[in-house]
Structures are given as C-alpha cells and as structure tokens.
Tab-separated table of C-alpha atoms in Angstrom:
chain	number	residue	atom	x	y	z
A	30	ALA	CA	0.000	0.000	0.000
A	31	ALA	CA	2.809	2.388	0.857
A	32	ARG	CA	4.281	1.877	-2.607
A	33	GLN	CA	0.978	3.157	-3.990
A	34	GLY	CA	1.020	6.191	-1.674
A	35	ILE	CA	-1.532	4.663	0.715
A	36	ILE	CA	-0.653	4.615	4.418
A	37	PHE	CA	-2.685	2.473	6.825
A	38	ARG	CA	-2.101	3.906	10.266
A	39	HIS	CA	-3.075	0.698	12.076
A	40	GLY	CA	-3.964	-2.889	11.261
A	41	THR	CA	-7.621	-2.516	12.188
A	42	ALA	CA	-8.129	-0.066	9.307
A	43	LEU	CA	-6.609	-2.579	6.882
A	44	GLU	CA	-9.050	-5.236	8.074
A	45	GLN	CA	-12.184	-3.081	8.274
A	46	LEU	CA	-11.720	-1.457	4.876
A	47	ALA	CA	-12.214	-4.862	3.279
A	48	HIS	CA	-15.758	-5.002	4.693
A	49	VAL	CA	-17.150	-1.483	4.092
A	50	HIS	CA	-20.249	-1.256	1.905
A	51	VAL	CA	-21.167	2.449	2.225
A	52	ALA	CA	-18.893	5.259	1.004
A	53	VAL	CA	-19.359	8.899	2.039
A	54	PHE	CA	-17.426	11.642	0.226
A	55	ASP	CA	-16.737	15.261	1.014
A	56	LYS	CA	-16.823	17.522	-2.064
A	57	THR	CA	-14.391	20.439	-2.019
A	58	GLY	CA	-10.801	19.229	-2.159
A	59	THR	CA	-11.888	15.611	-2.433
A	60	LEU	CA	-13.918	15.234	-5.625
A	61	THR	CA	-13.077	18.741	-6.819
A	62	VAL	CA	-9.610	20.235	-7.105
A	63	GLY	CA	-10.262	22.406	-4.056
A	64	ARG	CA	-8.466	25.498	-5.352
A	65	PRO	CA	-11.395	27.684	-6.429
A	66	ARG	CA	-10.954	31.119	-7.931
A	67	VAL	CA	-13.313	34.071	-8.010
A	68	ALA	CA	-15.295	33.790	-11.240
A	69	ARG	CA	-17.224	37.037	-10.892
A	70	VAL	CA	-18.622	39.510	-8.408
A	71	VAL	CA	-22.297	40.495	-8.726
A	72	ALA	CA	-22.948	43.808	-6.982
A	73	ASN	CA	-26.346	45.069	-5.872
A	74	PRO	CA	-26.602	48.830	-6.563
A	75	PRO	CA	-25.674	51.222	-5.071
A	76	PHE	CA	-22.745	48.937	-4.188
A	77	ALA	CA	-19.989	48.482	-6.767
A	78	GLU	CA	-17.906	45.337	-7.318
A	79	SER	CA	-14.840	46.906	-5.748
A	80	GLU	CA	-16.864	47.945	-2.689
A	81	VAL	CA	-18.235	44.439	-2.239
A	82	LEU	CA	-14.719	42.998	-2.436
A	83	ARG	CA	-13.343	45.680	-0.110
A	84	LEU	CA	-15.880	45.134	2.672
A	85	ALA	CA	-16.034	41.357	2.302
A	86	GLY	CA	-12.256	41.023	2.088
A	87	ALA	CA	-11.819	43.087	5.246
A	88	VAL	CA	-13.782	40.659	7.450
A	89	GLU	CA	-12.441	37.591	5.622
A	90	GLU	CA	-8.778	38.600	5.919
A	91	GLY	CA	-8.208	36.780	9.190
A	92	SER	CA	-10.138	33.651	8.245
A	93	GLY	CA	-8.406	30.384	7.441
A	94	HIS	CA	-11.214	29.108	5.199
A	95	LEU	CA	-10.171	28.340	1.628
A	96	LEU	CA	-12.859	30.538	0.033
A	97	ALA	CA	-11.972	33.397	2.369
A	98	ARG	CA	-8.318	33.247	1.338
A	99	THR	CA	-9.382	33.149	-2.315
A	100	LEU	CA	-11.574	36.241	-1.872
A	101	VAL	CA	-8.805	38.171	-0.113
A	102	GLN	CA	-6.330	37.202	-2.832
A	103	GLU	CA	-8.744	38.417	-5.530
A	104	SER	CA	-9.137	41.730	-3.722
A	105	VAL	CA	-5.379	42.205	-3.538
A	106	GLU	CA	-4.908	41.299	-7.209
A	107	ARG	CA	-7.502	43.912	-8.191
A	108	GLY	CA	-5.639	46.544	-6.195
A	109	VAL	CA	-8.359	46.870	-3.550
A	110	VAL	CA	-7.026	48.164	-0.222
A	111	LEU	CA	-8.634	46.279	2.652
A	112	PRO	CA	-9.505	48.400	5.690
A	113	PRO	CA	-9.204	46.960	9.218
A	114	ALA	CA	-12.176	45.063	10.616
A	115	LYS	CA	-13.361	44.993	14.222
A	116	ASN	CA	-15.399	42.552	16.309
A	117	VAL	CA	-14.908	39.766	13.771
A	118	THR	CA	-16.761	36.543	14.556
A	119	GLU	CA	-16.330	33.417	12.488
A	120	MET	CA	-18.489	30.306	12.418
A	121	PRO	CA	-16.286	27.526	10.969
A	122	GLY	CA	-17.567	26.276	7.639
A	123	GLN	CA	-20.433	28.813	7.593
A	124	GLY	CA	-19.254	32.388	7.382
A	125	VAL	CA	-17.865	35.425	9.138
A	126	SER	CA	-19.220	38.756	10.360
A	127	GLY	CA	-17.639	41.935	11.659
A	128	GLU	CA	-17.597	45.712	11.609
A	129	VAL	CA	-15.824	47.666	8.854
A	130	GLU	CA	-15.763	51.470	8.878
A	131	GLY	CA	-18.900	51.551	10.986
A	132	HIS	CA	-20.791	49.058	8.768
A	133	ALA	CA	-21.952	45.615	9.896
A	134	VAL	CA	-20.681	43.168	7.275
A	135	THR	CA	-21.674	39.506	6.987
A	136	VAL	CA	-20.108	37.104	4.471
A	137	GLY	CA	-20.904	33.419	4.102
A	138	GLY	CA	-23.219	30.763	2.822
A	139	TRP	CA	-26.914	31.191	2.117
A	140	SER	CA	-28.183	29.896	5.466
A	141	PHE	CA	-25.562	31.748	7.513
A	142	VAL	CA	-26.320	35.156	5.973
A	143	LEU	CA	-30.113	34.828	5.818
A	144	ASN	CA	-30.381	33.614	9.412
A	145	ARG	CA	-28.934	36.991	10.383
A	146	HIS	CA	-30.568	39.113	7.690
A	147	PRO	CA	-33.796	37.433	6.504
A	148	GLY	CA	-34.958	40.655	4.844
A	149	ALA	CA	-32.184	40.383	2.258
A	150	GLU	CA	-33.458	37.113	0.752
A	151	GLN	CA	-35.450	38.611	-2.116
A	152	SER	CA	-32.567	40.879	-3.186
A	153	PHE	CA	-30.111	37.975	-3.178
A	154	ARG	CA	-32.461	35.859	-5.287
A	155	GLN	CA	-32.705	38.626	-7.873
A	156	LEU	CA	-28.909	38.746	-8.152
A	157	VAL	CA	-28.684	35.088	-9.167
A	158	ALA	CA	-29.453	34.466	-12.838
A	159	PRO	CA	-32.201	31.830	-13.373
A	160	ASP	CA	-29.918	29.760	-15.626
A	161	ALA	CA	-26.805	30.216	-13.484
A	162	TYR	CA	-24.745	27.122	-12.696
A	163	PRO	CA	-25.220	26.164	-9.034
A	164	GLY	CA	-21.596	26.732	-8.096
A	165	LEU	CA	-19.890	28.040	-4.983
A	166	ARG	CA	-21.154	31.407	-3.780
A	167	ALA	CA	-20.484	33.735	-0.893
A	168	TYR	CA	-23.277	36.146	-0.020
A	169	VAL	CA	-22.326	39.593	1.261
A	170	ALA	CA	-24.693	41.638	3.419
A	171	VAL	CA	-23.924	45.151	4.656
A	172	ASP	CA	-26.038	46.692	7.412
A	173	GLY	CA	-28.675	44.014	6.804
A	174	ARG	CA	-28.926	44.732	3.056
A	175	ALA	CA	-27.846	42.497	0.178
A	176	ALA	CA	-24.613	44.058	-1.085
A	177	GLY	CA	-23.600	41.409	-3.589
A	178	ILE	CA	-22.576	37.844	-4.362
A	179	VAL	CA	-19.104	36.458	-4.952
A	180	GLU	CA	-19.190	33.455	-7.302
A	181	TYR	CA	-16.371	30.913	-7.348
A	182	ALA	CA	-15.303	28.418	-9.981
A	183	ASP	CA	-13.967	24.984	-9.103
A	184	HIS	CA	-13.631	21.881	-11.256
A	185	LEU	CA	-13.673	18.135	-10.797
A	186	ARG	CA	-10.493	16.189	-10.332
A	187	PRO	CA	-9.354	14.397	-13.488
A	188	GLY	CA	-9.766	10.648	-13.804
A	189	LEU	CA	-13.078	10.302	-11.950
A	190	ALA	CA	-15.037	8.981	-14.941
A	191	GLY	CA	-14.890	5.291	-14.022
A	192	PHE	CA	-14.275	5.692	-10.307
A	193	ILE	CA	-17.828	5.294	-8.966
A	194	PRO	CA	-18.630	2.263	-11.221
A	195	ARG	CA	-15.398	0.666	-9.962
A	196	LEU	CA	-16.513	1.145	-6.359
A	197	ARG	CA	-19.818	-0.519	-7.186
A	198	GLN	CA	-17.963	-3.449	-8.736
A	199	LEU	CA	-16.117	-3.778	-5.434
A	200	GLY	CA	-19.466	-4.224	-3.682
A	201	LEU	CA	-20.174	-0.768	-2.247
A	202	ARG	CA	-23.938	-0.634	-2.443
A	203	ARG	CA	-24.489	2.962	-1.326
A	204	ILE	CA	-22.403	6.033	-2.199
A	205	LEU	CA	-23.171	9.513	-0.871
A	206	LEU	CA	-21.815	13.046	-1.066
A	207	LEU	CA	-22.016	15.258	2.035
A	208	SER	CA	-21.091	18.910	1.593
A	209	GLY	CA	-21.235	22.235	3.328
A	210	ASP	CA	-22.005	23.901	-0.009
A	211	ASP	CA	-25.546	24.677	-1.064
A	212	GLN	CA	-27.716	21.787	-2.174
A	213	GLY	CA	-27.722	22.795	-5.838
A	214	ASN	CA	-23.944	22.762	-6.117
A	215	ALA	CA	-23.609	19.503	-4.175
A	216	SER	CA	-26.192	17.799	-6.411
A	217	ALA	CA	-24.535	19.085	-9.601
A	218	VAL	CA	-21.117	17.738	-8.593
A	219	ALA	CA	-22.589	14.417	-7.466
A	220	GLN	CA	-24.410	14.002	-10.759
A	221	SER	CA	-21.230	14.804	-12.694
A	222	VAL	CA	-19.285	11.953	-11.101
A	223	GLY	CA	-22.177	9.464	-10.913
A	224	ILE	CA	-23.057	9.651	-7.211
A	225	PRO	CA	-26.821	9.213	-6.877
A	226	GLU	CA	-27.268	10.754	-3.419
A	227	ALA	CA	-26.074	14.215	-2.317
A	228	HIS	CA	-26.778	16.325	0.751
A	229	GLY	CA	-25.707	19.959	0.954
A	230	ASP	CA	-25.840	22.849	3.443
A	231	LEU	CA	-24.347	20.616	6.138
A	232	LEU	CA	-22.289	21.828	9.067
A	233	PRO	CA	-19.332	19.690	10.231
A	234	GLU	CA	-21.370	18.386	13.178
A	235	GLU	CA	-24.224	17.482	10.836
A	236	LYS	CA	-21.837	15.391	8.731
A	237	VAL	CA	-20.795	13.570	11.908
A	238	ALA	CA	-24.442	12.989	12.836
A	239	TYR	CA	-25.190	11.614	9.359
A	240	VAL	CA	-22.253	9.192	9.471
A	241	HIS	CA	-23.205	8.146	13.018
A	242	ARG	CA	-26.785	7.515	11.891
A	243	LEU	CA	-25.598	5.257	9.076
A	244	MET	CA	-23.470	3.255	11.498
A	245	LYS	CA	-26.369	2.876	13.944
A	246	GLN	CA	-28.301	1.312	11.063
A	247	GLY	CA	-25.628	-1.390	10.910
A	248	GLU	CA	-23.712	0.010	7.959
A	249	ARG	CA	-19.918	-0.171	7.735
A	250	VAL	CA	-19.027	3.309	6.535
A	251	LEU	CA	-16.016	4.631	4.656
A	252	MET	CA	-15.619	8.407	4.973
A	253	VAL	CA	-13.312	10.326	2.620
A	254	GLY	CA	-12.267	13.948	3.148
A	255	ASP	CA	-9.344	16.321	3.063
A	256	GLY	CA	-9.949	19.344	5.279
A	257	THR	CA	-10.018	20.190	8.961
A	258	ASN	CA	-13.829	20.332	8.865
A	259	ASP	CA	-13.861	16.669	7.818
A	260	ALA	CA	-11.798	15.460	10.789
A	261	PRO	CA	-14.754	14.721	13.142
A	262	ALA	CA	-16.566	12.684	10.475
A	263	LEU	CA	-13.355	10.832	9.546
A	264	SER	CA	-12.855	9.742	13.145
A	265	THR	CA	-16.529	8.720	13.488
A	266	ALA	CA	-16.709	6.430	10.444
A	267	THR	CA	-15.753	2.757	10.441
A	268	VAL	CA	-12.784	3.740	8.286
A	269	GLY	CA	-11.771	7.333	7.614
A	270	ILE	CA	-9.451	8.095	4.696
A	271	ALA	CA	-7.817	11.505	4.268
A	272	LEU	CA	-6.364	12.894	1.053
A	273	ALA	CA	-3.117	14.421	2.273
A	274	ALA	CA	-0.700	15.185	-0.534
A	275	THR	CA	1.114	17.731	1.649
A	276	GLY	CA	0.795	16.055	5.037
A	277	GLY	CA	-2.860	16.578	5.858
A	278	GLY	CA	-2.667	18.153	9.329
A	279	ILE	CA	-5.650	17.480	11.585
A	280	SER	CA	-7.588	15.487	8.969
A	281	ALA	CA	-4.677	13.052	8.558
A	282	GLU	CA	-4.343	12.669	12.326
A	283	ALA	CA	-8.062	11.862	12.608
A	284	ALA	CA	-8.075	9.384	9.709
A	285	ASP	CA	-7.415	5.650	9.814
A	286	ALA	CA	-5.643	5.738	6.462
A	287	VAL	CA	-3.955	8.477	4.454
A	288	ILE	CA	-3.522	8.814	0.694
A	289	LEU	CA	-0.382	10.795	-0.095
A	290	ALA	CA	-1.754	12.158	-3.362
A	291	ASP	CA	-4.691	14.274	-4.497
A	292	ASP	CA	-6.208	11.233	-6.168
A	293	PRO	CA	-9.429	9.791	-4.698
A	294	THR	CA	-9.357	6.889	-7.195
A	295	ARG	CA	-6.661	5.289	-5.024
A	296	ILE	CA	-9.420	4.522	-2.533
A	297	ALA	CA	-10.470	1.689	-4.835
A	298	ASP	CA	-6.836	0.530	-4.871
A	299	ALA	CA	-6.815	0.603	-1.061
A	300	ILE	CA	-9.957	-1.544	-0.880
A	301	GLU	CA	-8.484	-4.071	-3.315
A	302	ILE	CA	-5.205	-4.213	-1.351
A	303	SER	CA	-7.131	-4.674	1.903
A	304	ARG	CA	-9.253	-7.520	0.553
A	305	ARG	CA	-6.315	-9.272	-1.091
A	306	THR	CA	-4.215	-8.981	2.064
A	307	LEU	CA	-6.961	-10.500	4.233
A	308	ARG	CA	-7.499	-13.293	1.724
A	309	ILE	CA	-3.805	-14.203	1.751
A	310	ALA	CA	-3.690	-13.922	5.538
A	311	ARG	CA	-6.578	-16.371	5.874
A	312	GLN	CA	-4.913	-18.758	3.430
A	313	SER	CA	-1.721	-18.642	5.476
A	314	ILE	CA	-3.530	-19.162	8.781
A	315	TRP	CA	-5.607	-22.142	7.642
A	316	ALA	CA	-2.790	-23.718	5.640
A	317	GLY	CA	-0.414	-23.412	8.578
A	318	LEU	CA	-2.911	-24.774	11.098
A	319	GLY	CA	-4.025	-27.551	8.766
A	320	LEU	CA	-0.527	-28.794	7.921
A	321	SER	CA	0.663	-28.502	11.524
A	322	GLY	CA	-2.405	-30.333	12.803
A	323	THR	CA	-1.970	-33.120	10.269
A	324	GLY	CA	1.700	-33.430	11.230
A	325	MET	CA	0.872	-33.630	14.949
A	326	ILE	CA	-1.667	-36.394	14.360
A	327	ALA	CA	0.857	-38.356	12.280
A	328	ALA	CA	3.546	-37.827	14.931
A	329	SER	CA	1.246	-38.931	17.750
A	330	LEU	CA	0.582	-42.173	15.853
A	331	GLY	CA	4.324	-42.776	15.544
A	332	TYR	CA	4.664	-42.149	11.809
A	333	ILE	CA	6.953	-39.124	12.216
A	334	PRO	CA	9.987	-39.184	14.526
A	335	PRO	CA	10.658	-36.061	16.627
A	336	VAL	CA	13.601	-34.727	14.580
A	337	VAL	CA	11.729	-35.120	11.296
A	338	GLY	CA	8.659	-33.533	12.901
A	339	ALA	CA	10.682	-30.495	13.958
A	340	LEU	CA	12.087	-30.115	10.446
A	341	LEU	CA	8.610	-30.478	8.923
A	342	GLN	CA	7.251	-27.771	11.224
A	343	GLU	CA	10.037	-25.410	10.131
A	344	ALA	CA	9.252	-26.177	6.491
A	345	ILE	CA	5.555	-25.435	7.099
A	346	ASP	CA	6.433	-22.119	8.749
A	347	VAL	CA	8.669	-21.086	5.847
A	348	ALA	CA	6.014	-22.086	3.294
A	349	VAL	CA	3.352	-20.042	5.088
A	350	ILE	CA	5.667	-17.020	5.307
A	351	LEU	CA	6.467	-17.238	1.592
A	352	ASN	CA	2.754	-17.415	0.811
A	353	ALA	CA	2.097	-14.370	3.000
A	354	LEU	CA	4.769	-12.396	1.155
A	355	ARG	CA	2.537	-12.481	-1.920
A	356	ALA	CA	0.587	-9.655	-0.278
A	357	ALA	CA	3.543	-7.352	-0.981
A	358	ILE	CA	3.296	-7.971	-4.736
A	359	ARG	CA	0.291	-6.341	-6.333
A	360	PRO	CA	-0.485	-7.781	-9.772
A	361	GLY	CA	-0.477	-5.311	-12.638
A	362	SER	CA	0.991	-2.370	-10.755
A	363	GLU	CA	4.348	-0.691	-10.530
A	364	PRO	CA	5.743	1.022	-7.450
A	365	GLU	CA	5.234	4.762	-7.752
A	366	ALA	CA	8.090	7.112	-6.952
A	367	LYS	CA	7.280	9.880	-4.537
A	368	SER	CA	8.527	13.186	-5.841
A	369	SER	CA	7.422	15.198	-2.831
A	370	GLU	CA	9.853	15.442	0.047
A	371	SER	CA	6.980	16.293	2.387
A	372	GLY	CA	5.231	13.118	1.241
A	373	ARG	CA	8.296	11.031	2.118
A	374	VAL	CA	8.599	12.669	5.522
A	375	PHE	CA	4.926	12.080	6.243
A	376	THR	CA	5.222	8.461	5.127
A	377	ASP	CA	8.092	7.889	7.546
A	378	ARG	CA	6.156	9.555	10.303
A	379	ALA	CA	2.989	7.552	9.668
A	380	LEU	CA	4.863	4.241	9.491
A	381	SER	CA	6.715	5.021	12.707
C-alpha cells in the first residue's frame, strides 16, 4: 500500500476497509480540485464590485477558510485596499461577520447570511441568474442589506469517470456526497461523477451525525475527506481516509488511512489491497494450522519421529511465510516514486 502512496495507520483499518459497503465523500478538495478562484462579483446597486470585495475582504482577511483566502487574494490582485475590521466573529464552515468602517458586514453561505438578515433574501435571489450554474457562492450583506454575491469556480479532479462504477464493482452498495455547499452545487457535482445521493448545506457536526446515523443502522461506513472540517466525520466512520498530498494536518491525524496524493481513485486501490491482504492472511492461517495439525496427528501415531517432525514444522512455517509475502506484490501495478519530500517525511512519520 505504501508503494501506492496509501498509508494504513493501524492494522484494524486494513481489516475493516475490506468489509465497508457504504462510502461517504466530502466535495471540495476531495472530488473537486479544491483550489477555487473568483469567477465574478455580482454587486447590488448602489454597491460596486470593488466595494463588495473591499468590505467582504476586510472581514475575511483573518479567516483560514479556503474561500476566504481566495476572496482576499482576488481583492489584492484587483488593487483593492482592505480596511481593518473589528469585532470579527467566524463560524467555521459557515461564514464570518464583523464591523468595517462603521458598517456591519456579513459574508458566508446562504443559510448563515439569511439567518442573520432574513430581509435580504429577495434581493439575493434577484442577483442570481435563473440559468446560473449552481456553483460556490459567498453572499455579502452590509447593514442588513444584500450588497452582492461572490461566485467561485472549481472543477472536478481528473480521472473520476470510471471511479464510482469501480466502487460498485467492489461491492459498495451505497455512495453519498455530504457537503457544506448549497444543495444545488452539491447535487450538480454528485451528478457529474455518478453519485446518486447528495446532501448539501451541512455543518461539520451534521456530517458527523449523518455518518453516526448510518453506522447505527448497521452500515460499515467509509468516509473520505481532506480538510479540517472533515476530521470529526473521519474519526466517526468505520474507516476514515484523508487525502493528504502535503501532510494533511488534523484530517490526517483523525483518519485511519492516508492517501499521499490528491487522487481519490486510489481509494479503490486501497480496498483491493485490503481484501487481497486478508485473503492471503486467511490462506496462510488455515494452511499453517491444517498442515501442523496433520503433522501432529501423524507424529502422535508414531509415523513421524521427533527430529523429522521439527524439520517439517520449520518447512511449514517457511512455506506459510512465503505465501504471505505475496501480499507485498500487487499484480499489474508498478511502485510509484514519490517526488514530494513532504510526502516522504509524512510516510516515515505515519509508518513510525
């Protein structure tokens, strides 16, 4: 597995992955590239685009959220000077609010903004074109009024075309997408990759509750994510797998297995390796016990002298070990070189 960039952090994960039959995926950074850019800014008069970016960027400047960093970067690239913000409050995965130049500014997802400013709903709806793609959006409210919308563009990871059918061939009977993005965007991405079930507008704790509910129903759940917000769900699932091309941080620490590449298709490889390893392990166990038991019966009946019996037992042990070593050779694959120094360091750390 390590040769394929897949690190199992403990033996239990290797065993349990062979038996999962429900897969739950995060969206941003897992199925999508996770490096969105600002596609356009839609301002609601009398606000201008630069004013929307200026006020939104001011409260987002201290946030660690990926979309917040993208918005701030866009503001800087456009030459917008961000004023200082006061009394900034952030709700992880939802949005941020604060005071900028005497104005109350709120930036975040649909539910986050409208829960604080329900009167702005109609204005926000008018800003969204009826035929607009349901992508990532941040809604900006100033003093309770709809100031504008920041639309982001993200795209699917390459190579996902046959991924979901391959998981179904491996026996996963239910595949879901859980996302903090709005329902329209989550459904569009799920449909693009062939996932039949998608749930959006979820907070991190709601993802955990959903995974926990599946497990209470008797399901063995595989959870796949990449960000800090996914860590609680990763640790709740039967097996949590983190995509961690650069180390992974908290999500990698919470996961049972780590993929050292931004390639979710290696999850199918991990399942195949897990199942093949268990199959070979069972062969070795039963072959060893069977041959040893047969030898003991023959020895007890006097057919095998003690010295010969000892030599036979050593031969059985060596044969079983050689059979077990087949698990280290994966048919039809070549060891992949790791070009990232951080990946090698993380591999050493995980194995230790």
